[in-house]
PDB file of C-alpha atoms and ligand atoms in Angstrom:
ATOM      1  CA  UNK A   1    -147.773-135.775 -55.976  1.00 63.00           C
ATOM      2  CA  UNK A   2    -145.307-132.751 -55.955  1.00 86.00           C
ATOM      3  CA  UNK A   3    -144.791-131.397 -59.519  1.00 94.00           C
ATOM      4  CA  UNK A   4    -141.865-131.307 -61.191  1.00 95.00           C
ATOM      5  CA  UNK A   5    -139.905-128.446 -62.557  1.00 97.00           C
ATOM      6  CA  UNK A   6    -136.783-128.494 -64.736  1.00 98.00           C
ATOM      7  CA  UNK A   7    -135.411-125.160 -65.068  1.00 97.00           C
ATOM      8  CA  UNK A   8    -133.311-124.030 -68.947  1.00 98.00           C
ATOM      9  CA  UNK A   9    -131.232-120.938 -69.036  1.00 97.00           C
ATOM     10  CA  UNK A  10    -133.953-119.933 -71.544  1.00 97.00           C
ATOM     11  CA  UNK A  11    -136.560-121.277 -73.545  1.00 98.00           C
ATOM     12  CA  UNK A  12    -134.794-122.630 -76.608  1.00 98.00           C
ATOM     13  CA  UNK A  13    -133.225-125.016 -74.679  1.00 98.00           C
ATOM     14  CA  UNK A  14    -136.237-126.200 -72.736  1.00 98.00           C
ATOM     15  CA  UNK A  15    -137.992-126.644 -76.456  1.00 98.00           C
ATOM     16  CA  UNK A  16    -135.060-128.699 -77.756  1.00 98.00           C
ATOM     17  CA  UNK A  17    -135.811-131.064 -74.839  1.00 98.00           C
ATOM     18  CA  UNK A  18    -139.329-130.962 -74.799  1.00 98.00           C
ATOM     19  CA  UNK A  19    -139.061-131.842 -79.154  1.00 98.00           C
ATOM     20  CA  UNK A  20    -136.312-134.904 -78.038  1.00 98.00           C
ATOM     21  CA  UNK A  21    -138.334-136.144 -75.141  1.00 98.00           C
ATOM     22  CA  UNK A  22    -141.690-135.931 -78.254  1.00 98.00           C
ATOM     23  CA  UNK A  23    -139.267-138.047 -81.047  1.00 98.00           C
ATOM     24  CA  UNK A  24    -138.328-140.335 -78.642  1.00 98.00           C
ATOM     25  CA  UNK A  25    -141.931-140.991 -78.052  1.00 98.00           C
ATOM     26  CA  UNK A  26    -143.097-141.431 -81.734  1.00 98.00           C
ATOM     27  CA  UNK A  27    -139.918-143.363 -82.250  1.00 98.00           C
ATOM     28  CA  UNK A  28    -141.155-145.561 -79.408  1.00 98.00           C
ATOM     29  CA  UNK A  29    -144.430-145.699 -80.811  1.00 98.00           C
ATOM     30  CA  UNK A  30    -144.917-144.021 -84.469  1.00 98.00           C
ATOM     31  CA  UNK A  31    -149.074-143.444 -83.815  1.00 98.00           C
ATOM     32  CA  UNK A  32    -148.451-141.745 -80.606  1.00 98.00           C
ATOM     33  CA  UNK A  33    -151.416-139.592 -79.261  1.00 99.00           C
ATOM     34  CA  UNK A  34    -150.196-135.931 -79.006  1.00 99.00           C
ATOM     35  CA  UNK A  35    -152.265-132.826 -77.142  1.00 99.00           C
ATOM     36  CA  UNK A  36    -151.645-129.854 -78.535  1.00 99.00           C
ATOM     37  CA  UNK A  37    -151.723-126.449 -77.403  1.00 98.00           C
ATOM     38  CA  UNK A  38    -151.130-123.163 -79.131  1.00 98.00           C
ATOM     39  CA  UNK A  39    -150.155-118.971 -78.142  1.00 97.00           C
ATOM     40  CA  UNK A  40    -146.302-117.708 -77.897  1.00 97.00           C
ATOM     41  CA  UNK A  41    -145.114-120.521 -75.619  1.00 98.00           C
ATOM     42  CA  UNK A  42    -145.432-123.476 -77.900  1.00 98.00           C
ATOM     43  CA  UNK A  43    -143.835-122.216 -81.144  1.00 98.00           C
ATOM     44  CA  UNK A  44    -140.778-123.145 -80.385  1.00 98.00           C
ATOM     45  CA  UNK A  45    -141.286-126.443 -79.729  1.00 98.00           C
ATOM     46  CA  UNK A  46    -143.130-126.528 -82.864  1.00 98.00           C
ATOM     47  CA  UNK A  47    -140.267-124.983 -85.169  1.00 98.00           C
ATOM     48  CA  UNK A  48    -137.886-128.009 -83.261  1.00 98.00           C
ATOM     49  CA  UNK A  49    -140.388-130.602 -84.552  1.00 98.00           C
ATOM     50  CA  UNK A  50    -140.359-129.249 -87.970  1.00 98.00           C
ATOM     51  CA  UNK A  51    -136.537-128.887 -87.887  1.00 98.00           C
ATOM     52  CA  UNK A  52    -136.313-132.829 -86.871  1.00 98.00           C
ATOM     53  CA  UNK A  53    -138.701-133.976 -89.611  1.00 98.00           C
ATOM     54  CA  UNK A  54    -137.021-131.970 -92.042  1.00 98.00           C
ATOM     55  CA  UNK A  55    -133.604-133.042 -90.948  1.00 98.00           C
ATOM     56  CA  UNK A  56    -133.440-136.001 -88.739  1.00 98.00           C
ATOM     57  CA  UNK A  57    -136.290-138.204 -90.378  1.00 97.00           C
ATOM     58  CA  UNK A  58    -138.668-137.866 -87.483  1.00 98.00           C
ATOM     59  CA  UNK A  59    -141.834-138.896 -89.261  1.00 98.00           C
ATOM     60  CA  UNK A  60    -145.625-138.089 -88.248  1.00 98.00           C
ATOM     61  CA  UNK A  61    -147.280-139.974 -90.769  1.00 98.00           C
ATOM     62  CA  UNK A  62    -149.413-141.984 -88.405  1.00 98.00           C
ATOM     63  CA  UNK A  63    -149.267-139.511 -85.175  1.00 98.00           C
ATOM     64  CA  UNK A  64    -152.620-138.447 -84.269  1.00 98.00           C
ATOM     65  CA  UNK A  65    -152.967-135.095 -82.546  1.00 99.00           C
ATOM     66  CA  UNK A  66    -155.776-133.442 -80.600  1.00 99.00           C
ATOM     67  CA  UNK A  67    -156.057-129.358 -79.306  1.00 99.00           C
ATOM     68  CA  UNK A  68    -157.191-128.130 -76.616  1.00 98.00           C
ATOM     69  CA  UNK A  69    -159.392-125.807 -77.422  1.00 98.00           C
ATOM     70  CA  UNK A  70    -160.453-123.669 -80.481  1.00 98.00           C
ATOM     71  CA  UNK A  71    -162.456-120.262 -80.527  1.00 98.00           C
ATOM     72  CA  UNK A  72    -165.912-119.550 -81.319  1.00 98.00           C
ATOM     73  CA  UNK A  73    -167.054-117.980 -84.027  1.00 97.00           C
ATOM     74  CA  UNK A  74    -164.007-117.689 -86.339  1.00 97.00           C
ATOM     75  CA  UNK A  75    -163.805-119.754 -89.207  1.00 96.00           C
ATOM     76  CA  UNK A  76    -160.912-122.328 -89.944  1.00 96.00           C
ATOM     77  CA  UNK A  77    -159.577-119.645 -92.427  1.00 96.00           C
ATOM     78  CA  UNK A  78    -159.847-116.778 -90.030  1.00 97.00           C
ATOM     79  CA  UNK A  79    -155.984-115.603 -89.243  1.00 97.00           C
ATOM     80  CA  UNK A  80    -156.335-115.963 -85.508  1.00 98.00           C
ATOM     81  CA  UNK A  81    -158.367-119.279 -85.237  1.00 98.00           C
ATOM     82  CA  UNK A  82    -156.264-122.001 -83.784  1.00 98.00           C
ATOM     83  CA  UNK A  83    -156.925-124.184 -87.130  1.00 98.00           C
ATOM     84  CA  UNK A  84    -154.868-121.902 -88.608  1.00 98.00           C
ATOM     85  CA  UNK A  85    -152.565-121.266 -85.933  1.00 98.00           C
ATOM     86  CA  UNK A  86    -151.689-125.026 -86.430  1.00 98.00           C
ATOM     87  CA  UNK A  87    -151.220-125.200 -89.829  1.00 98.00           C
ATOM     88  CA  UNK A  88    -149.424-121.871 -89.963  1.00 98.00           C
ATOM     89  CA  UNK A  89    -146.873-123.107 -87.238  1.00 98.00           C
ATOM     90  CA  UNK A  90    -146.696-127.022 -87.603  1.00 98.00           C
ATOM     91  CA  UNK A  91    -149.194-129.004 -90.011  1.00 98.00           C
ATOM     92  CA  UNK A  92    -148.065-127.195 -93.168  1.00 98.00           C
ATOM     93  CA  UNK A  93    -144.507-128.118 -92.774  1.00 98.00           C
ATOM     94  CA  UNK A  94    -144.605-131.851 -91.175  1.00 98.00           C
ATOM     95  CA  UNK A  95    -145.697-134.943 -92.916  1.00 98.00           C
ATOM     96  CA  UNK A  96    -148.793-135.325 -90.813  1.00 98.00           C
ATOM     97  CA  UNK A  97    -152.097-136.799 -92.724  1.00 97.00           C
ATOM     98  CA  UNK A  98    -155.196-134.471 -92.606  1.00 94.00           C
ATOM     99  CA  UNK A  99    -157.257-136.674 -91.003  1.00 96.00           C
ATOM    100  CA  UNK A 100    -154.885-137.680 -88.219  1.00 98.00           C
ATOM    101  CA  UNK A 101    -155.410-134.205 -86.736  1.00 98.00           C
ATOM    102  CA  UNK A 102    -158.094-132.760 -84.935  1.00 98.00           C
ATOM    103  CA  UNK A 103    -159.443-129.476 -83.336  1.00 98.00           C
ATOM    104  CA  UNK A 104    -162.567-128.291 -81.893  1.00 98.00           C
ATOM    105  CA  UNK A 105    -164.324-126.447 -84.217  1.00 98.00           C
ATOM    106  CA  UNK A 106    -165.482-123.160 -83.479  1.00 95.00           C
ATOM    107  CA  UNK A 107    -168.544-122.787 -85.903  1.00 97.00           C
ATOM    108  CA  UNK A 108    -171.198-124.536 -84.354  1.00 96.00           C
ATOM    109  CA  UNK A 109    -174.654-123.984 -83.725  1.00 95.00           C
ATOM    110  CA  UNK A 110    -176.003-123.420 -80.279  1.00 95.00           C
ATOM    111  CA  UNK A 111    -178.199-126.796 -80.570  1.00 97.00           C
ATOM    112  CA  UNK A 112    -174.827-128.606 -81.933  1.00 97.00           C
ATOM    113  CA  UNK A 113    -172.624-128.016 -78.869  1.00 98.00           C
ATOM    114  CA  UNK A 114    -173.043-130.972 -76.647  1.00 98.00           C
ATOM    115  CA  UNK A 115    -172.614-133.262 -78.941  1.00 98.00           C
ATOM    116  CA  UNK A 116    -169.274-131.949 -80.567  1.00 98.00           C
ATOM    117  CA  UNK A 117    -167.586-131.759 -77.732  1.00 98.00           C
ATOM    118  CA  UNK A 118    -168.876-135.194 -76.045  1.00 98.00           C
ATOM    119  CA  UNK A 119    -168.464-136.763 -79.744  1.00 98.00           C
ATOM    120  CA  UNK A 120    -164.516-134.834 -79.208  1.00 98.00           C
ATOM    121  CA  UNK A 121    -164.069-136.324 -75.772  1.00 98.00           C
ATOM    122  CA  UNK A 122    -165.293-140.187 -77.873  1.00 98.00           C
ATOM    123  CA  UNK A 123    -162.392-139.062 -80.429  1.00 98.00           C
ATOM    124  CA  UNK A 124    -159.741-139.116 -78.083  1.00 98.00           C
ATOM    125  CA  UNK A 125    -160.876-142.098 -76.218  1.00 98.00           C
ATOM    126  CA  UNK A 126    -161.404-144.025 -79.208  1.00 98.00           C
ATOM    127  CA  UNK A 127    -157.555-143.056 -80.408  1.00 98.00           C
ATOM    128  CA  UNK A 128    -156.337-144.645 -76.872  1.00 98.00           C
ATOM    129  CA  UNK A 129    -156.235-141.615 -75.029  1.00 98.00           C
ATOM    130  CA  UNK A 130    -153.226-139.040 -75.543  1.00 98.00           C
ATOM    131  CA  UNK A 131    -149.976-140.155 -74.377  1.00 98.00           C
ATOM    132  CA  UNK A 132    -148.178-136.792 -74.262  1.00 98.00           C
ATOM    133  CA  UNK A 133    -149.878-133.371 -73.563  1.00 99.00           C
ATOM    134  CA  UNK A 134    -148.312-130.458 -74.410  1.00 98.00           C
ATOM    135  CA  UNK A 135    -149.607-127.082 -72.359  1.00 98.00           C
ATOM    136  CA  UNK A 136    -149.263-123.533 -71.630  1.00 98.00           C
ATOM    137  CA  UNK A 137    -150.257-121.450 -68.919  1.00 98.00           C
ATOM    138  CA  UNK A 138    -152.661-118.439 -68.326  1.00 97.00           C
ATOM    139  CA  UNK A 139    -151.991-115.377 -66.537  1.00 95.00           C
ATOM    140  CA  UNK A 140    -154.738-116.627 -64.514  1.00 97.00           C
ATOM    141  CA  UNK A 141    -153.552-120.170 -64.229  1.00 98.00           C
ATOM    142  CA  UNK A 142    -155.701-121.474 -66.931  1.00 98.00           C
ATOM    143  CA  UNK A 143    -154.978-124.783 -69.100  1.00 98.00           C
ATOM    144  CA  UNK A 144    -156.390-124.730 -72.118  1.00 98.00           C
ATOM    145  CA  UNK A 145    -159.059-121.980 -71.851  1.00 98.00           C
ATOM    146  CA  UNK A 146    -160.407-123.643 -68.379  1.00 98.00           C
ATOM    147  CA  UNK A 147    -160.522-120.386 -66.489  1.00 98.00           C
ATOM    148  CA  UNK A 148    -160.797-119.984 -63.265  1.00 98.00           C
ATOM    149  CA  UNK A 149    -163.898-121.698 -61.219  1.00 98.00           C
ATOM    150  CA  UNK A 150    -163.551-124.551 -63.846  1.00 98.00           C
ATOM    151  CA  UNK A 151    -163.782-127.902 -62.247  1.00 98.00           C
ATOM    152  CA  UNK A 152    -161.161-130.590 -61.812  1.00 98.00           C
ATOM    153  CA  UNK A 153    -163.994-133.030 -63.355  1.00 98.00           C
ATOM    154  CA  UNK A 154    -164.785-130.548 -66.274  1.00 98.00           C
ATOM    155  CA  UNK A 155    -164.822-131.830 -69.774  1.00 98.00           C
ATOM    156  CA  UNK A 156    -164.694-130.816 -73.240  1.00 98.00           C
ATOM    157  CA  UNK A 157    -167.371-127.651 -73.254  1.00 98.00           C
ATOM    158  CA  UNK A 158    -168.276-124.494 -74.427  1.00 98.00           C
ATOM    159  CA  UNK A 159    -166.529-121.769 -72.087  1.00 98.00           C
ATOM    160  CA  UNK A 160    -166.799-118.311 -71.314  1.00 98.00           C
ATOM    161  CA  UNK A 161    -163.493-116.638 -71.835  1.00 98.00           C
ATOM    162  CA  UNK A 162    -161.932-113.878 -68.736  1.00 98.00           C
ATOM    163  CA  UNK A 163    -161.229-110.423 -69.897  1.00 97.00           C
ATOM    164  CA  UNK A 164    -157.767-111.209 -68.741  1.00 96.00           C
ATOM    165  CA  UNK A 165    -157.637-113.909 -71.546  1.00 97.00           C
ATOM    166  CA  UNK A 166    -159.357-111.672 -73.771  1.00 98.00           C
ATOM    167  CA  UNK A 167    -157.003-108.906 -73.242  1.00 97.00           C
ATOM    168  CA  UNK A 168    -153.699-111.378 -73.769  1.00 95.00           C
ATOM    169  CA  UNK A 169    -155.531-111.963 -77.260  1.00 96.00           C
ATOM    170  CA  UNK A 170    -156.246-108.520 -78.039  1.00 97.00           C
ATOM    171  CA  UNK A 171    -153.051-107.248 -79.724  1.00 97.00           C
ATOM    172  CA  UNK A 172    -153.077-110.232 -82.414  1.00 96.00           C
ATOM    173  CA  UNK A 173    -156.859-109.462 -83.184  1.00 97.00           C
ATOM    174  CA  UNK A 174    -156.538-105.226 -83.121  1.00 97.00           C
ATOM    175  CA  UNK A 175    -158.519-104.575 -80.055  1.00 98.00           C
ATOM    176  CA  UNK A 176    -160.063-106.293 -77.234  1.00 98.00           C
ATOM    177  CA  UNK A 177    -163.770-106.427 -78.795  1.00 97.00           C
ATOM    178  CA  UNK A 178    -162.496-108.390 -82.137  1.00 97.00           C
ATOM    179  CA  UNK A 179    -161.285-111.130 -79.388  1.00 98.00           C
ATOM    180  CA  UNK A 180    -164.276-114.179 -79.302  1.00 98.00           C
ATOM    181  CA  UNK A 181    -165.879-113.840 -76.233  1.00 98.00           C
ATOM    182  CA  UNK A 182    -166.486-117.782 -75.726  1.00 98.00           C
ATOM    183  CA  UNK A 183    -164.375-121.106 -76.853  1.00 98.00           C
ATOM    184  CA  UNK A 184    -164.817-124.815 -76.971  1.00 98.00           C
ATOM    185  CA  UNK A 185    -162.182-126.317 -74.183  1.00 98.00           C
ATOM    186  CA  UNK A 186    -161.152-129.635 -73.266  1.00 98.00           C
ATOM    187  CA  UNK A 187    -161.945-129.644 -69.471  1.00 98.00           C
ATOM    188  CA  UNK A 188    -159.472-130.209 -66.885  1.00 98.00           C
ATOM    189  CA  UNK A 189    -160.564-133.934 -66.358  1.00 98.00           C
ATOM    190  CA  UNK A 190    -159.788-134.633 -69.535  1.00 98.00           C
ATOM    191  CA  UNK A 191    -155.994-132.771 -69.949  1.00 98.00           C
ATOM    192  CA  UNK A 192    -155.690-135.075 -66.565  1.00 98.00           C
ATOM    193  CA  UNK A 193    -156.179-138.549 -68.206  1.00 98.00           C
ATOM    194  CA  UNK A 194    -153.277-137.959 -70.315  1.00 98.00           C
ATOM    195  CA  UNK A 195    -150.360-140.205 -69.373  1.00 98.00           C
ATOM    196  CA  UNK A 196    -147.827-137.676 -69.409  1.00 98.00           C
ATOM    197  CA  UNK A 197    -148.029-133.716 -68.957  1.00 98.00           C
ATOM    198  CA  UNK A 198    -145.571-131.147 -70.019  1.00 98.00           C
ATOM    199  CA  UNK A 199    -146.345-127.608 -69.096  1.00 98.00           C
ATOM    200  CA  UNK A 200    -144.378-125.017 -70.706  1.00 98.00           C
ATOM    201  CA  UNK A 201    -143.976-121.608 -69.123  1.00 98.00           C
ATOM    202  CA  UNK A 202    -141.538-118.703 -70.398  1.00 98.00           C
ATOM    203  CA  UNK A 203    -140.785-114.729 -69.560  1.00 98.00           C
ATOM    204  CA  UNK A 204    -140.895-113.031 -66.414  1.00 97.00           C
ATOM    205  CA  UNK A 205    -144.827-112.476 -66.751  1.00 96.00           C
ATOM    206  CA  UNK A 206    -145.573-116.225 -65.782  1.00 97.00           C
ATOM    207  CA  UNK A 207    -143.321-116.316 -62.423  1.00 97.00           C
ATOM    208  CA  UNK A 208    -146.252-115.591 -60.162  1.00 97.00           C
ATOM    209  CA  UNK A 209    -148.569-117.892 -61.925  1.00 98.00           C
ATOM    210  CA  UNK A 210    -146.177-121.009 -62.080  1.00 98.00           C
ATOM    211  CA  UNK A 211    -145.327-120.856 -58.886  1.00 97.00           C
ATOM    212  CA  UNK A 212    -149.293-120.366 -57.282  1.00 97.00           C
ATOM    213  CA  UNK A 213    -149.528-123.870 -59.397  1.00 98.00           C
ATOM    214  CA  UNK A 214    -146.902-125.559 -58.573  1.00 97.00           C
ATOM    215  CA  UNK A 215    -146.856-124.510 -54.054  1.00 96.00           C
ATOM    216  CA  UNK A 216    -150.025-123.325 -53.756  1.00 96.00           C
ATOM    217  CA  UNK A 217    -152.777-125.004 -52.562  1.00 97.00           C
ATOM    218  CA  UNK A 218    -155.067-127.173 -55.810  1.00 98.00           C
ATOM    219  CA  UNK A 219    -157.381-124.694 -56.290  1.00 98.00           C
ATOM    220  CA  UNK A 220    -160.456-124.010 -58.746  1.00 98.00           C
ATOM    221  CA  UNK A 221    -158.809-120.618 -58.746  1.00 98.00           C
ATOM    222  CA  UNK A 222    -155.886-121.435 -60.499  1.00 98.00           C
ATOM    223  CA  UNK A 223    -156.667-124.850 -62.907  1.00 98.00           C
ATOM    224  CA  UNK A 224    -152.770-125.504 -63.572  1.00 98.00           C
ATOM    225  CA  UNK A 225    -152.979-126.203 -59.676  1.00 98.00           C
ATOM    226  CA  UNK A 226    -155.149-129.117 -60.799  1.00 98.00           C
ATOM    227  CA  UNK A 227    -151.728-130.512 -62.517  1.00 98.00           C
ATOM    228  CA  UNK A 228    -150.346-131.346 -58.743  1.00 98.00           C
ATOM    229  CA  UNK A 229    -152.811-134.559 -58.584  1.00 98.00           C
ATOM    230  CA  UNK A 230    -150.810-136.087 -61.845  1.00 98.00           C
ATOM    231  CA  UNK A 231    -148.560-138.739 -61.766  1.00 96.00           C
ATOM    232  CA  UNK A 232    -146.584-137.931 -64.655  1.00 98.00           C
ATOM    233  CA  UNK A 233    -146.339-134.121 -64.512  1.00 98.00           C
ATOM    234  CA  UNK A 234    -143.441-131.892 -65.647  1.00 98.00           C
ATOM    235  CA  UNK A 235    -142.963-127.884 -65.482  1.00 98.00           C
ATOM    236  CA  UNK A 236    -140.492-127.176 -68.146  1.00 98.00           C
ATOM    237  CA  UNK A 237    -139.437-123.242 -67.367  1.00 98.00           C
ATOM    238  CA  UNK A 238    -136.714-120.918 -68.392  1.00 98.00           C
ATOM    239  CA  UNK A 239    -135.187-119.024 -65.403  1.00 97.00           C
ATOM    240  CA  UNK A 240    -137.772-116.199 -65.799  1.00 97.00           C
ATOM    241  CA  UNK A 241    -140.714-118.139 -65.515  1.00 98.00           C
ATOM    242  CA  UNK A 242    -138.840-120.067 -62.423  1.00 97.00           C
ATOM    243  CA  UNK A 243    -138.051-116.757 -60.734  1.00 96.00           C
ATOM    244  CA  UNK A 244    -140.715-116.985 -57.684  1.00 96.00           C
ATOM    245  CA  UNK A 245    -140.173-120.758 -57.374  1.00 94.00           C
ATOM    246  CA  UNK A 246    -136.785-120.311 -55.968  1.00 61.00           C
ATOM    247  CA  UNK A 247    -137.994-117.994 -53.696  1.00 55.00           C
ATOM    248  CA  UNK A 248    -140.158-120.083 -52.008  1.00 51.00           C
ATOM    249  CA  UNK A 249    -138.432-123.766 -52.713  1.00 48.00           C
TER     250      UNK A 249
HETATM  251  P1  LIG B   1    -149.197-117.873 -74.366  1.00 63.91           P
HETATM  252  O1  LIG B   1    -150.583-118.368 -73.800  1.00 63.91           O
HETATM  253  O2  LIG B   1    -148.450-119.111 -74.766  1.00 63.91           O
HETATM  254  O3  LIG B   1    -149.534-117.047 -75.563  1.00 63.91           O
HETATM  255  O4  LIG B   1    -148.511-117.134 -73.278  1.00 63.91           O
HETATM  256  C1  LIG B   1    -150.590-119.386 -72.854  1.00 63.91           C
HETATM  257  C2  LIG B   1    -151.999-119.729 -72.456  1.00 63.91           C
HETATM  258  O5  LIG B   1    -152.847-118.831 -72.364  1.00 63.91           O
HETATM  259  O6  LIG B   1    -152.262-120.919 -72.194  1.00 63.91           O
END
């Protein structure tokens, strides 16, 4: 399966599509099963969402929604944990039900691990499995924080984050040293079971990346290269992101 890439003059556009192809989804089917991611690329997606339920209607009252990955060590409270990310930049402002929404949670004990993340990995199964998965992408390729040498069969665990990660995080926590030095992830066999995939990739600094995942070879090296085995897979890109792809298409 080749995947495919549908290229936006710039990245408002490719949001406003992304946020019409998600209503027409939950209009479809009103308890939908969304994966969500967070960083720079999603927001704004997210601010189209809120935009829709504010003035179009588009309820989330019975969506359920699960991330991909949350850091360890901070708090729900902390500024830069995704918890908050998520509220900050969607849950606060939509009429989604606290309990419909769930995260990894980044405050566990070492003993406690295991079973979060295969009781996280039950969660989703039990909801019916996520219908639409939102992603970004890495420097280094990565989905969710499934780094390079992560396996195409990996699943929910505790990961060990790159410094190339680590310094992408650094300006929003002051310096590379506040940044967490592990996560909890969902693995790369579970982002696969999703029925439908929408990576999101924006700027000039993803060009390389994007296009080593969408012609190069599938590749532990590069874990959005994983996304070529999917059935249902889409690259949504402004023309930055896209540059090296029509280079080589
Ligand atoms: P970004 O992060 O959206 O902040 O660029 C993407 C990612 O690391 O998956």
């Amino acid at each position: 399966m080749a995947i495919e890439t549908i290229i936006f003059p710039d990245a408002e556009q490719a949001a406003q599509q992304v946020a019409k192809k998600i209503q027409q989804l939950i209009q479809r089917k009103p308890d939908a099963v969304l994966g969500l991611a967070t960083g720079g690329t999603p927001l704004l997606l997210y601010r189209e969402l809120i935009r829709m339920h504010a003035e179009e209607g588009l309820s989330f009252a019975q969506v359920r929604t699960f991330n991909l990955d949350e850091y360890e060590g901070l708090p729900p409270d902390h500024p830069e944990s995704y918890w908050s990310f998520m509220q900050r930049n969607l849950f606060d402002h939509i009429d989604i039900s606290p309990g419909n929404y769930h995260l990894p949670s980044g405050m566990l004990a070492a003993d406690a691990v295991t079973e979060h993340c295969e009781a996280y990995e039950n969660a989703i199964r039990a909801a019916g499995g996520i219908d639409f998965q939102i992603l970004g992408i890495g420097r280094n390729g990565h989905i969710g924080f499934n780094e390079p040498g992560s396996t195409i069969s990996s699943r929910t665990r505790r990961v060990t984050l790159c410094e190339v990660t680590r310094a992408d995080a650094a300006p929003a926590f002051g310096s590379i040293e506040q940044v967490p030095t592990h996560a909890i992830s969902m693995g790369c066999a579970t982002i696969l079971e999703a029925q439908e995939i929408v990576l999101l990739a924006f700027g000039e600094h993803k060009a390389e990346i994007v296009a080593q995942a969408v012609c190069g070879e599938v590749s532990e090296n590069v874990t959005a290269s994983y996304l070529q085995t999917h059935q249902h897979i889409h690259f949504y890109l402004d023309s930055a992101a896209a540059r090296d792809l029509r280079d080589s298409m």
